[in-house]
Structures are given as C-alpha cells and as structure tokens.
Tab-separated table of C-alpha atoms in Angstrom:
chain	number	residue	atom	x	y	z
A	8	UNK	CA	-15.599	15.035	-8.206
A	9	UNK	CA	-17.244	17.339	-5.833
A	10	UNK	CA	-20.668	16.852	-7.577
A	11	UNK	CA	-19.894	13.305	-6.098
A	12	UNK	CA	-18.644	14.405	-2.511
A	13	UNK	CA	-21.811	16.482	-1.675
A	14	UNK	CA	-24.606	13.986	-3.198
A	15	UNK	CA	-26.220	12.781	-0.120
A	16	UNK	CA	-26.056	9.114	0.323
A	17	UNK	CA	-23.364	8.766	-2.290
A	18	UNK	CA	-20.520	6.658	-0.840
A	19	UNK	CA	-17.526	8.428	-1.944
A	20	UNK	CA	-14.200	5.989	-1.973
A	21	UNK	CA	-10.714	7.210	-2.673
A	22	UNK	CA	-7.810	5.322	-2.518
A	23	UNK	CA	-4.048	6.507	-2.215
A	24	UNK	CA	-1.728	4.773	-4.410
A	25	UNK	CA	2.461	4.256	-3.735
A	26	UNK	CA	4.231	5.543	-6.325
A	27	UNK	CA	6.579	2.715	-7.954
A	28	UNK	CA	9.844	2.299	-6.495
A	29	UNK	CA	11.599	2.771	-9.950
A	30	UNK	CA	10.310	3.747	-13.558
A	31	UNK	CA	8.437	0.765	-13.894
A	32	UNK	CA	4.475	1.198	-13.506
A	33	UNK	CA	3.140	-1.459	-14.840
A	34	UNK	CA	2.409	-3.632	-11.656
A	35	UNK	CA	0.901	-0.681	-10.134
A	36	UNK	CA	-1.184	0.496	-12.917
A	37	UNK	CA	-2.761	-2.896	-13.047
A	38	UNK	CA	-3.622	-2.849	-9.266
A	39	UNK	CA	-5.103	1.007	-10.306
A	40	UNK	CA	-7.637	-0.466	-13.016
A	41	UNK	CA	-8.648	-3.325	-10.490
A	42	UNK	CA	-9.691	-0.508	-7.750
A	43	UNK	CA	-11.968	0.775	-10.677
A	44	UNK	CA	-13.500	-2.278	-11.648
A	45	UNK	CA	-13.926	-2.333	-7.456
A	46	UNK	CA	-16.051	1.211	-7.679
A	47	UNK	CA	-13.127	2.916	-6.666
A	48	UNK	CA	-14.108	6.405	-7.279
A	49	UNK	CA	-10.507	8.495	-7.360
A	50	UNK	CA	-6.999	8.060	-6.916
A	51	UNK	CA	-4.880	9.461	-4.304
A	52	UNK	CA	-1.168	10.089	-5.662
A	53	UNK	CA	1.040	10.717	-2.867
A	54	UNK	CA	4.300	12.884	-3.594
A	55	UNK	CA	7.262	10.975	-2.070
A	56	UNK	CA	5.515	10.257	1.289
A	57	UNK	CA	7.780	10.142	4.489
A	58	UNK	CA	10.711	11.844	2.161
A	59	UNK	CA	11.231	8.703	0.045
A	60	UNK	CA	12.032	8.918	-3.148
A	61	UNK	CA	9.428	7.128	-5.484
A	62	UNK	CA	8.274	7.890	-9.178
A	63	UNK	CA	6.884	11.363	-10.056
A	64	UNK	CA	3.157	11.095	-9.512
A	65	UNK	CA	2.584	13.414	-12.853
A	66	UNK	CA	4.674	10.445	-14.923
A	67	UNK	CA	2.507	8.182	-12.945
A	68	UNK	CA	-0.258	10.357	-14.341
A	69	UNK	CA	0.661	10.284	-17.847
A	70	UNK	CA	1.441	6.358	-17.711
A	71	UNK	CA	-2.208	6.160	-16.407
A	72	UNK	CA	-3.509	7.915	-19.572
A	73	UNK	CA	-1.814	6.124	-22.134
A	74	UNK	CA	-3.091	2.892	-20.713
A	75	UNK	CA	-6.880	3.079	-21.738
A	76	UNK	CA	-9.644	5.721	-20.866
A	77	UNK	CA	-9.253	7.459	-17.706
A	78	UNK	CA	-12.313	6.273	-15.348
A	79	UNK	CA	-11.307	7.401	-12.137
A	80	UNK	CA	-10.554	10.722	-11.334
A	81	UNK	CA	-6.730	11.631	-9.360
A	82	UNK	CA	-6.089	13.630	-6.594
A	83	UNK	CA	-2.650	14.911	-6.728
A	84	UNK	CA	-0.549	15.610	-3.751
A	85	UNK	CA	1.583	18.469	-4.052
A	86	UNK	CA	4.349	18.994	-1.103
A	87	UNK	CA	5.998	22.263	-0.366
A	88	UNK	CA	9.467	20.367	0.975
A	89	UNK	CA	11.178	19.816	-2.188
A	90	UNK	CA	10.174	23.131	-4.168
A	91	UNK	CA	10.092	26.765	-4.167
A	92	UNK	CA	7.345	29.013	-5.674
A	93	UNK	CA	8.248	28.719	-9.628
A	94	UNK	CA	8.015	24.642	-9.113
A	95	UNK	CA	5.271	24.333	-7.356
A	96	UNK	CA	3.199	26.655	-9.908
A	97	UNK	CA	5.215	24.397	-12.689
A	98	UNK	CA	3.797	21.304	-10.701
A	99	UNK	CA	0.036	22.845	-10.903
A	100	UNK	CA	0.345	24.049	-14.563
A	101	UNK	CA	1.551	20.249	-14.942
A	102	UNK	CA	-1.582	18.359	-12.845
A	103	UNK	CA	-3.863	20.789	-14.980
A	104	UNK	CA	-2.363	19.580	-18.262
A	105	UNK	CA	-2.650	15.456	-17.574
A	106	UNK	CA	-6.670	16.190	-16.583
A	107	UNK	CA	-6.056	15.808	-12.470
A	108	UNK	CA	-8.894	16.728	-11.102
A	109	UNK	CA	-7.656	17.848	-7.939
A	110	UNK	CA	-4.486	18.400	-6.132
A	111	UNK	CA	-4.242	18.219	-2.229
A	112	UNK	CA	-1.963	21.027	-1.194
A	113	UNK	CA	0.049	19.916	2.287
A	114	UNK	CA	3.073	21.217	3.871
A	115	UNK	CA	5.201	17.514	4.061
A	116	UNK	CA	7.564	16.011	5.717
A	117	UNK	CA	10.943	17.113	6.737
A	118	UNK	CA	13.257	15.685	5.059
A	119	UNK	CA	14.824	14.487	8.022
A	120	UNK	CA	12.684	11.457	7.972
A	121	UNK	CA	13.457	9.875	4.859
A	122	UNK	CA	17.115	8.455	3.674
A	123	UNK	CA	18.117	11.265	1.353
A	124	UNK	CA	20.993	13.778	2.117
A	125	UNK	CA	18.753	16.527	1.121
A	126	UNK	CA	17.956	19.579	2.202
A	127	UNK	CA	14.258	20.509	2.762
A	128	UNK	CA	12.714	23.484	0.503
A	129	UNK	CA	9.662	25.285	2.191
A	130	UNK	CA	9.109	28.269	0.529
A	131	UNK	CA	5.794	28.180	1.711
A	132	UNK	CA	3.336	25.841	3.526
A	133	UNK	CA	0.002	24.725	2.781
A	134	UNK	CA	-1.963	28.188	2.766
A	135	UNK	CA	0.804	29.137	0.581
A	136	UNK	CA	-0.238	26.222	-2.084
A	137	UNK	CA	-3.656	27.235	-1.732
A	138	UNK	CA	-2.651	31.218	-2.566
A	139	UNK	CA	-0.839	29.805	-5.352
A	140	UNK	CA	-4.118	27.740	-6.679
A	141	UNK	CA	-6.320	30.261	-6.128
A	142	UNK	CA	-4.394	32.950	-8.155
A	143	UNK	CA	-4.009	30.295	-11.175
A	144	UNK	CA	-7.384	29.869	-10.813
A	145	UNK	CA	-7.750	33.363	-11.625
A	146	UNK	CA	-5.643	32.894	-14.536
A	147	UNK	CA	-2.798	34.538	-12.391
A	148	UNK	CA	0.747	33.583	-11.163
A	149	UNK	CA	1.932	34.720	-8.058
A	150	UNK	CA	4.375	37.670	-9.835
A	151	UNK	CA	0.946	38.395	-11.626
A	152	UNK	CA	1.771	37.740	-15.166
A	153	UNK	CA	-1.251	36.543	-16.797
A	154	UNK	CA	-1.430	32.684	-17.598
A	155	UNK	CA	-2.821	32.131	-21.401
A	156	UNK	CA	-5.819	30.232	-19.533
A	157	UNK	CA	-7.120	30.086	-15.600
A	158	UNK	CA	-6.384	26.464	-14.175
A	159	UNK	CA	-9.464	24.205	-13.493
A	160	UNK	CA	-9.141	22.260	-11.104
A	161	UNK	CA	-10.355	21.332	-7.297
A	162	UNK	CA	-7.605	21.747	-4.154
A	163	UNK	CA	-8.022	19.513	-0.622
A	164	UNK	CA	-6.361	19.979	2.162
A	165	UNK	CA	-5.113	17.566	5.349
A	166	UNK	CA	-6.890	17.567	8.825
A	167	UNK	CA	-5.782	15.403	11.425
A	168	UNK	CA	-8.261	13.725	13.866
A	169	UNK	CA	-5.177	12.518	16.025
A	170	UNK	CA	-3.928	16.246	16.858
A	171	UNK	CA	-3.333	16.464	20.251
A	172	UNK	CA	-5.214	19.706	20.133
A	173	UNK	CA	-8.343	19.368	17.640
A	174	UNK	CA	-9.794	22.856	18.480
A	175	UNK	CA	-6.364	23.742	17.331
A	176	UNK	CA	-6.431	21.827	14.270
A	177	UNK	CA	-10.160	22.778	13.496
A	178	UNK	CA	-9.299	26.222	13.646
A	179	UNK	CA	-6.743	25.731	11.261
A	180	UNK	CA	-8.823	24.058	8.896
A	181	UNK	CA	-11.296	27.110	9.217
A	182	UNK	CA	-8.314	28.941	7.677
A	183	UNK	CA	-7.848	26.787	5.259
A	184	UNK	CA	-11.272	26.684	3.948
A	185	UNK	CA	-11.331	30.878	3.869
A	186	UNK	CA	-8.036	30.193	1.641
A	187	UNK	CA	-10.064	28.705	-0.688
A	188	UNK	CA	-10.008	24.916	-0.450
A	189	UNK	CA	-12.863	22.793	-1.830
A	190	UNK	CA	-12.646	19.935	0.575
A	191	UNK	CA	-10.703	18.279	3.209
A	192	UNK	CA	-9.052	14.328	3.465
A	193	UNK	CA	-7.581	13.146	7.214
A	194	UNK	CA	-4.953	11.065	8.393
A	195	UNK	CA	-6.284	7.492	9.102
A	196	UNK	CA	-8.306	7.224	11.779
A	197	UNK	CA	-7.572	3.850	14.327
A	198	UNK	CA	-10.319	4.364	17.124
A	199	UNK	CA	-13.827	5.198	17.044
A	200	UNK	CA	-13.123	7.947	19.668
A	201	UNK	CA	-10.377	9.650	17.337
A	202	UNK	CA	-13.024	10.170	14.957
A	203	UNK	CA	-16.168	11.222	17.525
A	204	UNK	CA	-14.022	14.149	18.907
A	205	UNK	CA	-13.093	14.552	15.677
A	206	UNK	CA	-16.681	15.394	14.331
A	207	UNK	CA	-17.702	17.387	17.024
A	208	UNK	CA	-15.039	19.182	16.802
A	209	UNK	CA	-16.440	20.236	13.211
A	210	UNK	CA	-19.511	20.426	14.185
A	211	UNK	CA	-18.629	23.503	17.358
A	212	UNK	CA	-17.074	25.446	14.321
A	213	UNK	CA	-19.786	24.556	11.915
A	214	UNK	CA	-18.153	22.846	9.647
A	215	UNK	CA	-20.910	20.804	8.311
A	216	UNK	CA	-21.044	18.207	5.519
A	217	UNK	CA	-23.157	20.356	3.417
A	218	UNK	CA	-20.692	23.146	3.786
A	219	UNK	CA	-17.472	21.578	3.583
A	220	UNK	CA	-17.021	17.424	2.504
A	221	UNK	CA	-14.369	15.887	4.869
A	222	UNK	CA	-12.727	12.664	3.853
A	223	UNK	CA	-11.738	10.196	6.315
A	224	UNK	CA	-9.062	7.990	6.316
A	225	UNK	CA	-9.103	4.486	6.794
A	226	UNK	CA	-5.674	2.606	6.859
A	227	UNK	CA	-5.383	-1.494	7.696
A	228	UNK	CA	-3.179	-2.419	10.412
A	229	UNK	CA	-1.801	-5.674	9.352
A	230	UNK	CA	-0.266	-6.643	12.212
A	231	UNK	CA	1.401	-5.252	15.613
A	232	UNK	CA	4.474	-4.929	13.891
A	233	UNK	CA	2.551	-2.356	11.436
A	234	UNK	CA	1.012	-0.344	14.202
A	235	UNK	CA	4.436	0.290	16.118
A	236	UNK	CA	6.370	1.282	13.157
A	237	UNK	CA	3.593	3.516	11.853
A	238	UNK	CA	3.580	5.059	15.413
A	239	UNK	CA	7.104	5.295	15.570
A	240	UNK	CA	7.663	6.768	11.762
A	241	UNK	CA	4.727	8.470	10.542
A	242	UNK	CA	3.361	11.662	11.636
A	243	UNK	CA	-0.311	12.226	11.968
A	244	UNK	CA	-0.958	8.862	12.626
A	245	UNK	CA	-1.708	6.995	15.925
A	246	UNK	CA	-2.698	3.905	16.733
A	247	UNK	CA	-4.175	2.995	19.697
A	248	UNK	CA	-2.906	0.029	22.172
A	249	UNK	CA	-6.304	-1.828	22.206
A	250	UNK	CA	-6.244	-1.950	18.482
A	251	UNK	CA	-2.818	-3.441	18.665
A	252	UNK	CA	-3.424	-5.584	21.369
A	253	UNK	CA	-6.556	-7.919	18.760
A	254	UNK	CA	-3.221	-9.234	17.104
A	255	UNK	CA	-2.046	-10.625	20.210
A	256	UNK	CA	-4.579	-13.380	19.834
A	257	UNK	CA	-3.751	-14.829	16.299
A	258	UNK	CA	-0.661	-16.438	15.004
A	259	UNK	CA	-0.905	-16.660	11.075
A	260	UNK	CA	-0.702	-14.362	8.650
A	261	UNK	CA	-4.842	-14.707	7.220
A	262	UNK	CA	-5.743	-14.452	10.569
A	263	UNK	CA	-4.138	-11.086	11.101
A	264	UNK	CA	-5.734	-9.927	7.945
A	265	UNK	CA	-8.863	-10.953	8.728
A	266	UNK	CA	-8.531	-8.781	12.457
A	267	UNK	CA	-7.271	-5.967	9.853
A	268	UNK	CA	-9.890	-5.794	7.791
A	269	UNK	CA	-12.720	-6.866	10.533
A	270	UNK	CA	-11.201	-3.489	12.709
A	271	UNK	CA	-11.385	-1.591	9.262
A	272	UNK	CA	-14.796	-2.008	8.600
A	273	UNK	CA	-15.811	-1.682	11.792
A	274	UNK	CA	-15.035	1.894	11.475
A	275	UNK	CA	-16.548	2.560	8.219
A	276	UNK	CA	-19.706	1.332	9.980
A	277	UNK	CA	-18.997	3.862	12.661
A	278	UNK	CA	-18.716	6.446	10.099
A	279	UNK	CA	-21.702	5.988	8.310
A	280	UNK	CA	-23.852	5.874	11.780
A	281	UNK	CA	-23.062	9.400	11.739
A	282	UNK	CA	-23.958	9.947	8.372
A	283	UNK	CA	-19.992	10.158	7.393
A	284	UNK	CA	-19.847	8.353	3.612
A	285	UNK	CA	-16.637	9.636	2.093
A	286	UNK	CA	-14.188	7.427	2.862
A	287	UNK	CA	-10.189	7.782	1.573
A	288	UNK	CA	-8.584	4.083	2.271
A	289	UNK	CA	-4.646	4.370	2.607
C-alpha cells in the first residue's frame, strides 16, 4: 500500500465504503468487487460515521474474505468515541488478524450527532490511537505486557483542507506525523481554492509528497439538497455556494449527475496539475 502511494505517477484510488445498515452484506460486497474490477486500489471502511449505527467494519472485513481472494487492500477506520484503551487495542489486534492493511486512527464524532442515547467514550484522541499503534508495533501494549507478535500494519490520519485555520491544522498534522503515522487522507474537497491553500499550506511546513503521501478527498454533490445537508450535518466538510448554485440550472435527476460528476472531475484534473495523484473518493 505505501509502495503504491509514493510511486511517482502512480494514480492511487481509494474508495470509502458504508457499512450495511443491518447484517446483511451481500449488496455491498458486490458493489466492493465492482470498484476492483474498476482499478479501485483500497477500501475505506468507515466506523459508524456521523454516530450511526451500521455493521462492524471488521465483520464487514471477514465477509469480504470469505467471498473470494482479497484484491484490494482496506483501510480501517478506528474511532476513539465508542471505546476506551483495552478496545481500541482489541480493535487493532482484530484489523491485524483479518489482513487490513491499514487503519486510519481519528478522534470521531460526538455522539451528539447521531440518533443513539449514548454516551461518548474518548479515552483518548487521535495521537492517542497512534501511541497505541506504535507500541503494538513494537510488539507492546500500552500497560507494556509483551504481545506474542508486533502488529504489521500501516496507520493514516485525517487533515482537513476546510479548517478555518490551515496553519493550525498543518501544524497538527506535523504532530501527527512525529507520532508516527505513515500517511494522511482529507475531508472532501468542493473548491479548487480549498485545496490550493491547502497545498501550500504543506508545502510552508515541508510536508512534501516524497516525505509524507496525502490523500485527497473527492465526494459528488448530487444535488443542492446534498450540499446543504452535508453543510448542515457533517463536520469537516464545506461546500461552497457556487458549487451549489450549477444545480440551479437543471431539473432532472441525470442532469444533476452529470453536473456531479462533471464538478468531480474537474477537481481531480486540478489535482493532478499539481502533481497531486492519490485520490480517496467518498
């Protein structure tokens, strides 16, 4: 995986995947093997986004596994709302065991955005994760007792091109990367000028692509509708009024998907101007 995200030229594509509502996978699994037969490169398992409760990605995991050989690699997000130190080393020993080849370690989201009367956990926040991955790396638990074998695996980390303060959020990334973390993935970016400030921001604190491969996000906006509640609901993400406004103009549904995806790949060709080819589509 990261022989793949610092090959020059190599367009890098990973692509997060909802969980199923229920314990059913089979609809999703299906739409998994079609983003390989695509050249979909890895799978992005997101751990009960916005504080919904979906299927456990690791079942997800193992569902995948059974189903034929594994020819994408999976990129496991691993939340600190919902668990306190012993799970979230339970959660790593468990990506290690079902062959994920990387987990991305974020904070979350409170659980104050999603339906559940539930209380949120927190033990510890993303440099916490990566603490906790870098000891089992070591063969080490956080008490450290010894594991029977070190963990081998990659850890990624979010970075936000839509912070309000990118200096801020660059410098916070810097800490992240002395933690330990192997590479980075962003919130979807909506406007070409989100993403310019965005890489010169990593470029004043030398965070180059040969030191440190930063995946950007690229989510379709399907329709006005889309934008506002993903504005209104989703943290880290912002989309921009002009982009909003293109749906103004058409009517039917193919005609909003064809602004969506003309808007999407308009910024992908933005992105590879710069010489940006790791791409994480959401």
């Amino acid at each position: 995986l990261l022989e793949k995200l610092y090959t020059p030229n190599y367009r890098f594509v990973t692509v997060e995947v909802g969980m199923p509502q229920g314990h059913k996978s089979q609809k999703v699994r299906e739409g998994c093997f079609h983003l390989g037969q695509k050249g979909t490169d890895a799978l992005n398992l997101a751990d009960n986004p916005n504080a919904n409760v979906k299927m456990h990605p690791l079942a997800f995991q193992s569902r995948l596994l059974h189903a034929g050989p594994a020819f994408m690699d999976t990129i496991y997000h691993i939340t600190c709302r919902d668990k306190n130190l012993i799970a979230l080393q339970t959660e790593i020993l468990g990506a290690a065991a079902l062959n994920i080849a990387a987990i991305l370690a974020v904070t979350g989201d409170a659980v104050k955005k999603g339906p559940e009367p539930a209380k949120s956990v927190f033990e510890g926040n993303s440099l916490k994760l990566l603490e906790l991955v870098r000891c089992m790396r070591q063969g080490k638990l956080v008490s450290g007792e010894d594991l029977e074998q070190p963990v081998d695996m990659l850890v990624g980390v979010a970075y936000n091109p839509n912070a309000a303060d990118i200096n801020n959020e660059t410098e916070k990334l810097l800490r992240k990367i002395e933690a330990g973390a192997d590479f980075a993935e962003t919130q979807p970016v909506h406007s070409k000028d989100a993403f310019n400030r965005c890489v010169d921001a990593l470029a004043k604190y030398n965070i180059t692509r040969e030191r440190f491969p930063v995946i950007f996000g690229l989510m379709p906006i399907m329709s006005r509708k889309n934008g506002e509640f993903l504005n209104k609901f989703f943290s880290g993400i912002h989309v921009p009024d002009e982009v909003l406004a293109e749906f103004d103009r058409v009517s039917t549904k193919e005609d909003r998907e064809k602004v969506a995806y003309e808007q999407s790949l308009e910024l992908a060709m933005h992105f590879s101007k710069d010489g940006t080819n790791n791409y994480y589509i959401i």
